[in-house]
Amino acid sequence: MAGLELLSDQGYRLDGRRACELRKVQARTSVFAQADGSAYLEQGNTKALAVVYGPHETRGSRSKSLHDRAVINCQYSMATFSTAERKRRPHGDRKSSEMSLHLKQTFEAAVLTELYPRSQIDIYVKILQADGGNYSACVNAATLALVDAGIPMRDYVCACTAGFVEDTPLADLCHAEESGGGTSLALALLPRSGNIALLQMDARLHQDHLDALIEAAMTACKGVSKVLDGVVRQHLEEVSVLTRD
Amino acid sequence: MLKSKTFVKKTRSGGVLKIVREHYLRDDIWCGSEVCKECKDEAPVLQEHACIESDLCSYPHYLIPDTNVLLHQIDILVDPLIRNVIILQTVLQEVRHRSAPVYKRIKDAIHEKEKHFYTFTNEHHRETFIEREQGESANDRNDRAIRVAAKWYTDHLAKKTNGGSLKVVLLTDDRANKEKAEQDGLIVYRCEEYIKSLIGNPELMDRLALQPDDQNEITGSKLLFPEHLPLSRIQSGIKNGMFLQGTFHANRDNYLEGKVFINREGEEINEVLLQGLQNLNRAVHQDVVAVELFPKERWVAPSSVVLQDDSPNDEDADEDETENNLKGVPSDSSVLKPTGRVVGVIKRNWRPFCGMLSQSMIKEATRHLFTPADRRIPRIRIETRQAANLVGQRIMVAIDGWPKNSRYPNGHFVKNLGSAGDKETETEVLLLEHDVPHQPFSQAVLSFLPQMPWSITEEDLKVRADLRHLCVCSVDPPGCTDIDDTLHCRELENGNLEVGVHIADVSHFIRPGNALDQEAASRGTTVYLCGKRIDMVPELLSSNLCSLRSNVERLAFSCIWEMNHNAEIIKAHFTKSIINSKASLTYAEAQMRIDDTTMNDDITKSLRGLNRLAKILKSRRIAKGALTLSSPEVRFHIDSETHDPIDMQSKELKETNSMVEEFMLLANISVAQKIYDEFSECALLRKHPSPPPSNYDILIKAAKSRDLNILTDSAKALADSLNNATVENFPYFNTLLRILATRCMMQAVYFCSGMDSDFHHYGLASPIYTHFTSPIRRYADIIVHRLLAVAINADSTYPDLMDKHKQTALCNNLNYRHKMAQYAQRASVAFHTQLFFKNKGIINEEGFILFVRKNAIIILIPKFGLEGAVFFDHKDRPSPRLSFDSEGPTLKVEEHTFRMFDKVKVTISLDASNIQHQRIRMALVEPGFITQQLGK
């Protein structure tokens, strides 16, 4: 009858999380040998794959290259099997182009591009399974891939979404919550400095609630950063054990 | 722990989707009991000594009802006696899907602290979550989930109390479920068993809803009604056009007839007539039903017969005889209406109904029929052992179900309201029937009232304009204690006039979002009944702090104009202010001051200035095409001791009434413009749509009967032709026409400017309008005050104010409350009229014919503002020769022809033969020969 109850009176969400709890984040780096850097990340049921090439000489026309820093080229796509209804066009549609652009802006803010003038860094991300928070999964996966490729960055870029339901900010929305018709805000954070790399929100929200919502998203991002850091350190340990032999 | 939930869902377009959702299981969900030390619950809900005195369970126990018990026995569960209940999430979710009203009630109960209801989120608890097994139906799975949770509680509590006395009791009416639960070693009872065992509360028994199992015993197995189709078939039928969906409206005068209004756009047929019990098929007024149309050969004209279901037997007798009466109506093909039958009920809209018990013939019987006050609701069969006490009382009954082998729906007793005919009880009934919230304000609401003694603080002085020196006064009806508007007018040095309207600043006291605000928003309006007022805000505010009484300092929201002597606005200015009213006048007092040339004090001068300007404003408004309409209104003179009406007369309008009104209109329009300029998306406005031309048919015909022409092309044309429509030697004629014109109009409604494009107010001929001037008694005004306060930087916004969808929802509620308040008001007047005539006996009075109907004339008595019908056909007498001409419209009775507006003389008396529906009976005295002929 009525729509879904996104937040019960007892404070549980549809999937049993509390308002500020993240979904389970799992990740692995160096999943492909050929690429310079790669990572696979699961955030709940959202699964993303990121691959990084570069920095390398600018491909295609020279005119695109910049004399003082590297160009970041992002491409976002979704697998045809990623959603409940099979996707007709996995990339190149309006939403994907917009998402590519957002990713590009995010990483231009985080990567130390001035170290590589006249070169290019390619970031390819693919959503294998979509269950809300596609943008944040992509950013988190791409961060790991960049780290894996050894590209210097100011900090990890951690992203998370936050929504607003019944005067409570909810962290890390799943698909049902995103499509439930509330406001959803995506935020990419450089956690150590607290700088915001990207902030995006489409729906209307009263100004009074904005601070609370950003605060919730930032806390969530910091939570994500801990997980990512753990993944990188563990990978490093594994690799160093291997190389020592 | 993480579990994945997978299920398949069908989309709207028909595709089948596989939906995968995460499902987290937690180990930090507490049991909610005081006993348990292991669970780290900060504020346990369930008490340690949970005692309900019961024969069956003499030990302290918690109750766990299953879904069906909660759905059907909600009346019992919300009783204060029942405490310490564990509501499982599984149950709550199922209830949410199946019945919104029950869900709302149980949620309210959970929020009530004294009830000690605890919601256990069993679906996310690590130990109580279960997965659906192969071949298990969703219902069975849920039943199992309930049992598992009950088992968990049993073991958990046993461990905590060392096998002690605290137990859980599962309540279920499902036999299979009960058996399985017993095998699991749970304590389980049927709801009825358990309630019967409660010591000292036999009246709870009556509130038990009847269960389908029991109903078979009540009636024979004879099927009276066709089976309702399952929902899936109804839906596919609606989709392919076989069935139509609509709201069922029962006929007030004929219980065998009803209409279904099809609310789908683009449908040719928007109304389907249903006749006969079989075709009505257990639909109750206001239900959403699916109907199947009959072929054109079976279409008929609606019968104009009055039929009341008053057969004394409560057995399921054959009704064929009466049903046959319905048929054989002459068939003029132009009046044929599409007919059909109900094939299924999509949504029941049952609420508790007020009414009276018709006691069974058999003295010891426990089954009785209940007759609702609303004639559109069928009689309901209830089971009670206190019938003897309930006879002659107004009671409330809820419907439980209507099985296909029962003539009447089955229900259960909810509440006794008091003895019928009693003023208190009748008022209660009419408030309940019109859904007017009238309980005393709760503690939570009262806690947001300002502390007494209250005074104006330094901070108020800083931010508000100090207008205490102005000569402000209020003009209201006599006895008014909630004064929300005051006025002033003075001459400025430059020769212009300064006019101020000062409205009580209610939004200063009622802050957005708190309990007081929510209560006011839900009440929507103050309801004025005869001799009683149901306040929207607590009395401290309505009659004291917000009431702009004379010679006290009060906070106000002022709207101040600078005008020239032609009443043209030069400057408008809004500000929060502090005022000190110099006088609270009645309309008559104000009029006297204006007329008395010897009085020349400031107040009187101010009044005269206002009056002069008001006249100019009014003439300008009328020139623009504003309508002056009329409706008969009455005042009762109420005996101060007995509160019985001792005299009634129609309300008289003085010049000062229109003076106050004029400035209120001006303020409303000014404010509407201002808030719309500031907030084009979320301004709360009021509109009055222009009526469709066909609405005027009756008015045009009526005027034609007196050789007058009424133009209805525009409001202006209508206003002008109404002004010109006079008949010599018949001064009341114009008023009668205006009364008729009022009935042609549409309802004015509140709306949110972001959701609509048509703002026009037809009656006032204003392009934009809102309500600003009565915040004490209308919630819309409070919102407008808040918007205006933001617009002038006197206050800050809050989220809901800026959300057009929330505001639209609010507007819908306000419109509903206003409509209901109006109906309640009319019902109250009608009841007091009856009381008046009961004391008065029979009187003769002059009246005018307002409408002519097929078998009756409707007469208006100006002296009492009373309207009633004189019928020419009687049940037990042969009816006179009647010929009705719809063109006139005229009705010829024997030799005499009745035309609209004819003057007649009638005797008025009270018909108390039906105690529940007492009514005023009118009979013709003049022209007299009719009565003589009828008497033969």
PDB file of N, CA, C and O in Angstrom, chain A residues 1-5 9-10 12-18 21-24 43-45 84-85 129 131 176 204 206 208-209, chain B residues 2 11 13 17-18 20-24 26 28-29 96-100 103 107 111 119 121 124 347 681 797-799 802:
ATOM      1  N   MET A   1       0.846  -1.200   0.000  1.00  0.00           N
ATOM      2  CA  MET A   1       0.000   0.000   0.000  1.00  0.00           C
ATOM      3  C   MET A   1       0.870   1.234   0.000  1.00  0.00           C
ATOM      4  O   MET A   1       1.293   1.693  -1.039  1.00  0.00           O
ATOM      5  N   ALA A   2       1.155   1.711   1.180  1.00  0.00           N
ATOM      6  CA  ALA A   2       2.030   2.885   1.249  1.00  0.00           C
ATOM      7  C   ALA A   2       3.430   2.455   0.845  1.00  0.00           C
ATOM      8  O   ALA A   2       3.753   1.275   0.825  1.00  0.00           O
ATOM      9  N   GLY A   3       4.249   3.438   0.514  1.00  0.00           N
ATOM     10  CA  GLY A   3       5.610   3.117   0.096  1.00  0.00           C
ATOM     11  C   GLY A   3       6.390   2.458   1.209  1.00  0.00           C
ATOM     12  O   GLY A   3       5.852   2.136   2.267  1.00  0.00           O
ATOM     13  N   LEU A   4       7.668   2.248   0.973  1.00  0.00           N
ATOM     14  CA  LEU A   4       8.476   1.561   1.972  1.00  0.00           C
ATOM     15  C   LEU A   4       8.718   2.472   3.162  1.00  0.00           C
ATOM     16  O   LEU A   4       8.830   3.676   3.026  1.00  0.00           O
ATOM     17  N   GLU A   5       8.805   1.858   4.308  1.00  0.00           N
ATOM     18  CA  GLU A   5       9.150   2.625   5.498  1.00  0.00           C
ATOM     19  C   GLU A   5      10.672   2.619   5.597  1.00  0.00           C
ATOM     20  O   GLU A   5      11.283   1.607   5.924  1.00  0.00           O
ATOM     21  N   ASP A   9      10.463   3.253  13.552  1.00  0.00           N
ATOM     22  CA  ASP A   9      10.461   4.023  14.799  1.00  0.00           C
ATOM     23  C   ASP A   9      11.584   3.578  15.721  1.00  0.00           C
ATOM     24  O   ASP A   9      12.042   4.322  16.573  1.00  0.00           O
ATOM     25  N   GLN A  10      11.993   2.311  15.554  1.00  0.00           N
ATOM     26  CA  GLN A  10      13.051   1.812  16.413  1.00  0.00           C
ATOM     27  C   GLN A  10      14.413   2.229  15.895  1.00  0.00           C
ATOM     28  O   GLN A  10      15.436   1.938  16.489  1.00  0.00           O
ATOM     29  N   TYR A  12      15.705   1.465  12.771  1.00  0.00           N
ATOM     30  CA  TYR A  12      16.346   0.558  11.827  1.00  0.00           C
ATOM     31  C   TYR A  12      15.901   0.871  10.424  1.00  0.00           C
ATOM     32  O   TYR A  12      14.759   1.214  10.171  1.00  0.00           O
ATOM     33  N   ARG A  13      16.843   0.712   9.507  1.00  0.00           N
ATOM     34  CA  ARG A  13      16.520   0.951   8.104  1.00  0.00           C
ATOM     35  C   ARG A  13      16.063  -0.344   7.465  1.00  0.00           C
ATOM     36  O   ARG A  13      16.050  -1.399   8.082  1.00  0.00           O
ATOM     37  N   LEU A  14      15.697  -0.253   6.194  1.00  0.00           N
ATOM     38  CA  LEU A  14      15.137  -1.412   5.487  1.00  0.00           C
ATOM     39  C   LEU A  14      15.999  -2.660   5.642  1.00  0.00           C
ATOM     40  O   LEU A  14      15.498  -3.756   5.824  1.00  0.00           O
ATOM     41  N   ASP A  15      17.325  -2.478   5.545  1.00  0.00           N
ATOM     42  CA  ASP A  15      18.184  -3.651   5.575  1.00  0.00           C
ATOM     43  C   ASP A  15      18.724  -3.929   6.974  1.00  0.00           C
ATOM     44  O   ASP A  15      19.598  -4.770   7.141  1.00  0.00           O
ATOM     45  N   GLY A  16      18.221  -3.233   7.974  1.00  0.00           N
ATOM     46  CA  GLY A  16      18.610  -3.539   9.347  1.00  0.00           C
ATOM     47  C   GLY A  16      19.743  -2.677   9.879  1.00  0.00           C
ATOM     48  O   GLY A  16      20.160  -2.853  11.014  1.00  0.00           O
ATOM     49  N   ARG A  17      20.226  -1.737   9.060  1.00  0.00           N
ATOM     50  CA  ARG A  17      21.278  -0.857   9.569  1.00  0.00           C
ATOM     51  C   ARG A  17      20.648   0.262  10.393  1.00  0.00           C
ATOM     52  O   ARG A  17      19.491   0.599  10.208  1.00  0.00           O
ATOM     53  N   ARG A  18      21.461   0.883  11.257  1.00  0.00           N
ATOM     54  CA  ARG A  18      21.016   2.109  11.901  1.00  0.00           C
ATOM     55  C   ARG A  18      21.357   3.276  10.982  1.00  0.00           C
ATOM     56  O   ARG A  18      22.055   3.118   9.986  1.00  0.00           O
ATOM     57  N   GLU A  21      25.068   3.898  10.017  1.00  0.00           N
ATOM     58  CA  GLU A  21      25.939   2.759   9.712  1.00  0.00           C
ATOM     59  C   GLU A  21      26.141   2.585   8.214  1.00  0.00           C
ATOM     60  O   GLU A  21      25.208   2.747   7.434  1.00  0.00           O
ATOM     61  N   LEU A  22      27.387   2.226   7.842  1.00  0.00           N
ATOM     62  CA  LEU A  22      27.706   1.991   6.437  1.00  0.00           C
ATOM     63  C   LEU A  22      27.357   0.564   6.072  1.00  0.00           C
ATOM     64  O   LEU A  22      27.188  -0.290   6.935  1.00  0.00           O
ATOM     65  N   ARG A  23      27.303   0.336   4.769  1.00  0.00           N
ATOM     66  CA  ARG A  23      27.203  -1.059   4.338  1.00  0.00           C
ATOM     67  C   ARG A  23      28.586  -1.689   4.454  1.00  0.00           C
ATOM     68  O   ARG A  23      29.577  -1.008   4.673  1.00  0.00           O
ATOM     69  N   LYS A  24      28.637  -2.984   4.278  1.00  0.00           N
ATOM     70  CA  LYS A  24      29.920  -3.662   4.398  1.00  0.00           C
ATOM     71  C   LYS A  24      30.787  -3.306   3.189  1.00  0.00           C
ATOM     72  O   LYS A  24      30.366  -3.484   2.048  1.00  0.00           O
ATOM     73  N   GLN A  43      30.643  -2.348  -2.115  1.00  0.00           N
ATOM     74  CA  GLN A  43      30.038  -1.569  -1.040  1.00  0.00           C
ATOM     75  C   GLN A  43      28.617  -2.095  -0.937  1.00  0.00           C
ATOM     76  O   GLN A  43      27.746  -1.699  -1.715  1.00  0.00           O
ATOM     77  N   GLY A  44      28.395  -3.027  -0.024  1.00  0.00           N
ATOM     78  CA  GLY A  44      27.121  -3.727   0.001  1.00  0.00           C
ATOM     79  C   GLY A  44      26.983  -4.490  -1.288  1.00  0.00           C
ATOM     80  O   GLY A  44      27.894  -5.206  -1.694  1.00  0.00           O
ATOM     81  N   ASN A  45      25.867  -4.288  -1.960  1.00  0.00           N
ATOM     82  CA  ASN A  45      25.657  -4.985  -3.219  1.00  0.00           C
ATOM     83  C   ASN A  45      26.129  -4.196  -4.428  1.00  0.00           C
ATOM     84  O   ASN A  45      25.900  -4.599  -5.553  1.00  0.00           O
ATOM     85  N   ALA A  84      18.605  -4.440 -12.386  1.00  0.00           N
ATOM     86  CA  ALA A  84      17.563  -5.461 -12.405  1.00  0.00           C
ATOM     87  C   ALA A  84      17.032  -5.644 -13.824  1.00  0.00           C
ATOM     88  O   ALA A  84      16.795  -6.757 -14.274  1.00  0.00           O
ATOM     89  N   GLU A  85      16.832  -4.543 -14.515  1.00  0.00           N
ATOM     90  CA  GLU A  85      16.433  -4.644 -15.914  1.00  0.00           C
ATOM     91  C   GLU A  85      17.687  -4.479 -16.763  1.00  0.00           C
ATOM     92  O   GLU A  85      18.456  -3.546 -16.538  1.00  0.00           O
ATOM     93  N   GLN A 129      27.687  -4.292 -10.515  1.00  0.00           N
ATOM     94  CA  GLN A 129      26.359  -4.484  -9.936  1.00  0.00           C
ATOM     95  C   GLN A 129      25.975  -3.184  -9.248  1.00  0.00           C
ATOM     96  O   GLN A 129      26.794  -2.623  -8.505  1.00  0.00           O
ATOM     97  N   ASP A 131      23.637  -1.012  -6.724  1.00  0.00           N
ATOM     98  CA  ASP A 131      22.640  -1.027  -5.654  1.00  0.00           C
ATOM     99  C   ASP A 131      22.742   0.258  -4.851  1.00  0.00           C
ATOM    100  O   ASP A 131      22.821   0.262  -3.639  1.00  0.00           O
ATOM    101  N   ALA A 176      17.103   1.023  -2.808  1.00  0.00           N
ATOM    102  CA  ALA A 176      15.717   1.228  -2.388  1.00  0.00           C
ATOM    103  C   ALA A 176      15.571   2.574  -1.696  1.00  0.00           C
ATOM    104  O   ALA A 176      14.565   3.268  -1.856  1.00  0.00           O
ATOM    105  N   ARG A 204      15.603  19.005  -3.632  1.00  0.00           N
ATOM    106  CA  ARG A 204      15.514  20.166  -2.753  1.00  0.00           C
ATOM    107  C   ARG A 204      15.692  19.760  -1.300  1.00  0.00           C
ATOM    108  O   ARG A 204      15.262  18.700  -0.890  1.00  0.00           O
ATOM    109  N   HIS A 206      15.864  21.754   2.733  1.00  0.00           N
ATOM    110  CA  HIS A 206      15.876  23.029   3.441  1.00  0.00           C
ATOM    111  C   HIS A 206      17.264  23.284   4.003  1.00  0.00           C
ATOM    112  O   HIS A 206      17.957  22.376   4.438  1.00  0.00           O
ATOM    113  N   ASP A 208      18.332  24.482   6.664  1.00  0.00           N
ATOM    114  CA  ASP A 208      18.580  24.082   8.047  1.00  0.00           C
ATOM    115  C   ASP A 208      19.136  22.669   8.151  1.00  0.00           C
ATOM    116  O   ASP A 208      19.846  22.344   9.085  1.00  0.00           O
ATOM    117  N   HIS A 209      18.763  21.816   7.186  1.00  0.00           N
ATOM    118  CA  HIS A 209      19.161  20.425   7.289  1.00  0.00           C
ATOM    119  C   HIS A 209      20.509  20.157   6.645  1.00  0.00           C
ATOM    120  O   HIS A 209      21.077  19.097   6.824  1.00  0.00           O
TER     121      HIS A 209
ATOM    122  N   LEU B   2      25.606 -10.990   7.582  1.00  0.00           N
ATOM    123  CA  LEU B   2      24.972 -10.467   6.391  1.00  0.00           C
ATOM    124  C   LEU B   2      24.188 -11.566   5.695  1.00  0.00           C
ATOM    125  O   LEU B   2      24.681 -12.660   5.478  1.00  0.00           O
ATOM    126  N   THR B  11       6.840  -5.453 -12.223  1.00  0.00           N
ATOM    127  CA  THR B  11       6.800  -3.994 -12.341  1.00  0.00           C
ATOM    128  C   THR B  11       5.465  -3.553 -12.911  1.00  0.00           C
ATOM    129  O   THR B  11       4.663  -4.355 -13.364  1.00  0.00           O
ATOM    130  N   SER B  13       4.922  -2.000 -15.599  1.00  0.00           N
ATOM    131  CA  SER B  13       4.766  -2.222 -17.035  1.00  0.00           C
ATOM    132  C   SER B  13       4.636  -3.700 -17.370  1.00  0.00           C
ATOM    133  O   SER B  13       4.504  -4.074 -18.522  1.00  0.00           O
ATOM    134  N   LEU B  17      11.006  -8.547 -12.408  1.00  0.00           N
ATOM    135  CA  LEU B  17      12.336  -8.151 -11.971  1.00  0.00           C
ATOM    136  C   LEU B  17      12.788  -9.037 -10.835  1.00  0.00           C
ATOM    137  O   LEU B  17      11.982  -9.469 -10.013  1.00  0.00           O
ATOM    138  N   LYS B  18      14.067  -9.257 -10.790  1.00  0.00           N
ATOM    139  CA  LYS B  18      14.616  -9.936  -9.626  1.00  0.00           C
ATOM    140  C   LYS B  18      15.254  -8.867  -8.755  1.00  0.00           C
ATOM    141  O   LYS B  18      16.113  -8.119  -9.221  1.00  0.00           O
ATOM    142  N   VAL B  20      17.342  -7.829  -5.456  1.00  0.00           N
ATOM    143  CA  VAL B  20      18.247  -8.357  -4.445  1.00  0.00           C
ATOM    144  C   VAL B  20      18.474  -7.272  -3.410  1.00  0.00           C
ATOM    145  O   VAL B  20      18.814  -6.151  -3.758  1.00  0.00           O
ATOM    146  N   ARG B  21      18.225  -7.602  -2.193  1.00  0.00           N
ATOM    147  CA  ARG B  21      18.469  -6.630  -1.139  1.00  0.00           C
ATOM    148  C   ARG B  21      19.330  -7.228  -0.055  1.00  0.00           C
ATOM    149  O   ARG B  21      19.252  -8.419   0.215  1.00  0.00           O
ATOM    150  N   GLU B  22      20.090  -6.378   0.564  1.00  0.00           N
ATOM    151  CA  GLU B  22      20.879  -6.849   1.687  1.00  0.00           C
ATOM    152  C   GLU B  22      19.995  -6.943   2.920  1.00  0.00           C
ATOM    153  O   GLU B  22      19.001  -6.224   3.032  1.00  0.00           O
ATOM    154  N   HIS B  23      20.363  -7.824   3.801  1.00  0.00           N
ATOM    155  CA  HIS B  23      19.591  -7.950   5.033  1.00  0.00           C
ATOM    156  C   HIS B  23      20.593  -8.191   6.155  1.00  0.00           C
ATOM    157  O   HIS B  23      21.184  -9.258   6.250  1.00  0.00           O
ATOM    158  N   TYR B  24      20.835  -7.202   6.958  1.00  0.00           N
ATOM    159  CA  TYR B  24      21.825  -7.329   8.021  1.00  0.00           C
ATOM    160  C   TYR B  24      21.175  -7.883   9.275  1.00  0.00           C
ATOM    161  O   TYR B  24      20.084  -7.472   9.642  1.00  0.00           O
ATOM    162  N   ARG B  26      21.618  -8.419  13.397  1.00  0.00           N
ATOM    163  CA  ARG B  26      22.371  -7.725  14.430  1.00  0.00           C
ATOM    164  C   ARG B  26      22.336  -8.506  15.733  1.00  0.00           C
ATOM    165  O   ARG B  26      21.450  -9.317  15.957  1.00  0.00           O
ATOM    166  N   ASP B  28      22.640  -6.500  18.553  1.00  0.00           N
ATOM    167  CA  ASP B  28      22.449  -5.433  19.544  1.00  0.00           C
ATOM    168  C   ASP B  28      20.994  -4.992  19.600  1.00  0.00           C
ATOM    169  O   ASP B  28      20.684  -3.832  19.799  1.00  0.00           O
ATOM    170  N   ILE B  29      20.080  -5.920  19.390  1.00  0.00           N
ATOM    171  CA  ILE B  29      18.664  -5.592  19.548  1.00  0.00           C
ATOM    172  C   ILE B  29      18.221  -6.157  20.884  1.00  0.00           C
ATOM    173  O   ILE B  29      18.322  -7.362  21.116  1.00  0.00           O
ATOM    174  N   ARG B  96       0.912  -3.085   8.460  1.00  0.00           N
ATOM    175  CA  ARG B  96       1.114  -1.889   7.650  1.00  0.00           C
ATOM    176  C   ARG B  96       0.641  -2.124   6.216  1.00  0.00           C
ATOM    177  O   ARG B  96       0.082  -1.242   5.568  1.00  0.00           O
ATOM    178  N   HIS B  97       0.878  -3.332   5.731  1.00  0.00           N
ATOM    179  CA  HIS B  97       0.457  -3.626   4.363  1.00  0.00           C
ATOM    180  C   HIS B  97      -1.043  -3.799   4.262  1.00  0.00           C
ATOM    181  O   HIS B  97      -1.629  -3.498   3.240  1.00  0.00           O
ATOM    182  N   ARG B  98      -1.650  -4.270   5.337  1.00  0.00           N
ATOM    183  CA  ARG B  98      -3.048  -4.672   5.202  1.00  0.00           C
ATOM    184  C   ARG B  98      -4.025  -3.607   5.633  1.00  0.00           C
ATOM    185  O   ARG B  98      -5.115  -3.515   5.085  1.00  0.00           O
ATOM    186  N   SER B  99      -3.685  -2.790   6.600  1.00  0.00           N
ATOM    187  CA  SER B  99      -4.669  -1.793   7.036  1.00  0.00           C
ATOM    188  C   SER B  99      -3.981  -0.560   7.614  1.00  0.00           C
ATOM    189  O   SER B  99      -3.377  -0.618   8.684  1.00  0.00           O
ATOM    190  N   ALA B 100      -4.096   0.524   6.888  1.00  0.00           N
ATOM    191  CA  ALA B 100      -3.457   1.767   7.343  1.00  0.00           C
ATOM    192  C   ALA B 100      -4.043   2.289   8.660  1.00  0.00           C
ATOM    193  O   ALA B 100      -3.300   2.716   9.535  1.00  0.00           O
ATOM    194  N   TYR B 103      -2.774   0.295  11.564  1.00  0.00           N
ATOM    195  CA  TYR B 103      -1.351   0.567  11.718  1.00  0.00           C
ATOM    196  C   TYR B 103      -1.150   1.871  12.489  1.00  0.00           C
ATOM    197  O   TYR B 103      -0.347   1.956  13.404  1.00  0.00           O
ATOM    198  N   LYS B 107       0.497   2.215  16.217  1.00  0.00           N
ATOM    199  CA  LYS B 107       1.678   3.059  16.398  1.00  0.00           C
ATOM    200  C   LYS B 107       1.439   4.084  17.513  1.00  0.00           C
ATOM    201  O   LYS B 107       2.334   4.368  18.304  1.00  0.00           O
ATOM    202  N   HIS B 111       3.511   4.483  21.085  1.00  0.00           N
ATOM    203  CA  HIS B 111       4.109   5.728  21.568  1.00  0.00           C
ATOM    204  C   HIS B 111       3.635   6.105  22.972  1.00  0.00           C
ATOM    205  O   HIS B 111       4.283   6.884  23.649  1.00  0.00           O
ATOM    206  N   THR B 119       8.235  -2.682  20.580  1.00  0.00           N
ATOM    207  CA  THR B 119       8.404  -3.257  19.249  1.00  0.00           C
ATOM    208  C   THR B 119       9.723  -3.997  19.200  1.00  0.00           C
ATOM    209  O   THR B 119      10.774  -3.404  19.433  1.00  0.00           O
ATOM    210  N   THR B 121      12.382  -5.822  16.978  1.00  0.00           N
ATOM    211  CA  THR B 121      12.780  -5.912  15.570  1.00  0.00           C
ATOM    212  C   THR B 121      13.317  -7.312  15.301  1.00  0.00           C
ATOM    213  O   THR B 121      14.509  -7.512  15.128  1.00  0.00           O
ATOM    214  N   HIS B 124      15.574  -8.524  12.187  1.00  0.00           N
ATOM    215  CA  HIS B 124      16.984  -8.188  12.082  1.00  0.00           C
ATOM    216  C   HIS B 124      17.789  -8.730  13.258  1.00  0.00           C
ATOM    217  O   HIS B 124      18.941  -8.397  13.430  1.00  0.00           O
ATOM    218  N   LYS B 347     -11.140  -1.436  -1.346  1.00  0.00           N
ATOM    219  CA  LYS B 347     -10.698  -0.949  -0.048  1.00  0.00           C
ATOM    220  C   LYS B 347     -11.911  -0.582   0.791  1.00  0.00           C
ATOM    221  O   LYS B 347     -12.761   0.185   0.356  1.00  0.00           O
ATOM    222  N   GLU B 681       6.587  29.732  -4.926  1.00  0.00           N
ATOM    223  CA  GLU B 681       6.395  28.285  -4.972  1.00  0.00           C
ATOM    224  C   GLU B 681       5.577  27.764  -3.796  1.00  0.00           C
ATOM    225  O   GLU B 681       4.967  26.718  -3.877  1.00  0.00           O
ATOM    226  N   THR B 797      12.728  30.749   8.376  1.00  0.00           N
ATOM    227  CA  THR B 797      11.906  29.699   7.795  1.00  0.00           C
ATOM    228  C   THR B 797      12.217  28.378   8.472  1.00  0.00           C
ATOM    229  O   THR B 797      13.150  28.274   9.248  1.00  0.00           O
ATOM    230  N   TYR B 798      11.432  27.411   8.178  1.00  0.00           N
ATOM    231  CA  TYR B 798      11.727  26.045   8.600  1.00  0.00           C
ATOM    232  C   TYR B 798      11.364  25.139   7.431  1.00  0.00           C
ATOM    233  O   TYR B 798      10.615  25.538   6.539  1.00  0.00           O
ATOM    234  N   PRO B 799      11.911  23.924   7.421  1.00  0.00           N
ATOM    235  CA  PRO B 799      11.820  23.095   6.216  1.00  0.00           C
ATOM    236  C   PRO B 799      10.400  22.875   5.681  1.00  0.00           C
ATOM    237  O   PRO B 799      10.170  23.045   4.491  1.00  0.00           O
ATOM    238  N   MET B 802       8.667  25.446   3.439  1.00  0.00           N
ATOM    239  CA  MET B 802       9.157  25.669   2.088  1.00  0.00           C
ATOM    240  C   MET B 802       8.923  24.467   1.186  1.00  0.00           C
ATOM    241  O   MET B 802       9.375  24.432   0.062  1.00  0.00           O
TER     242      MET B 802
END
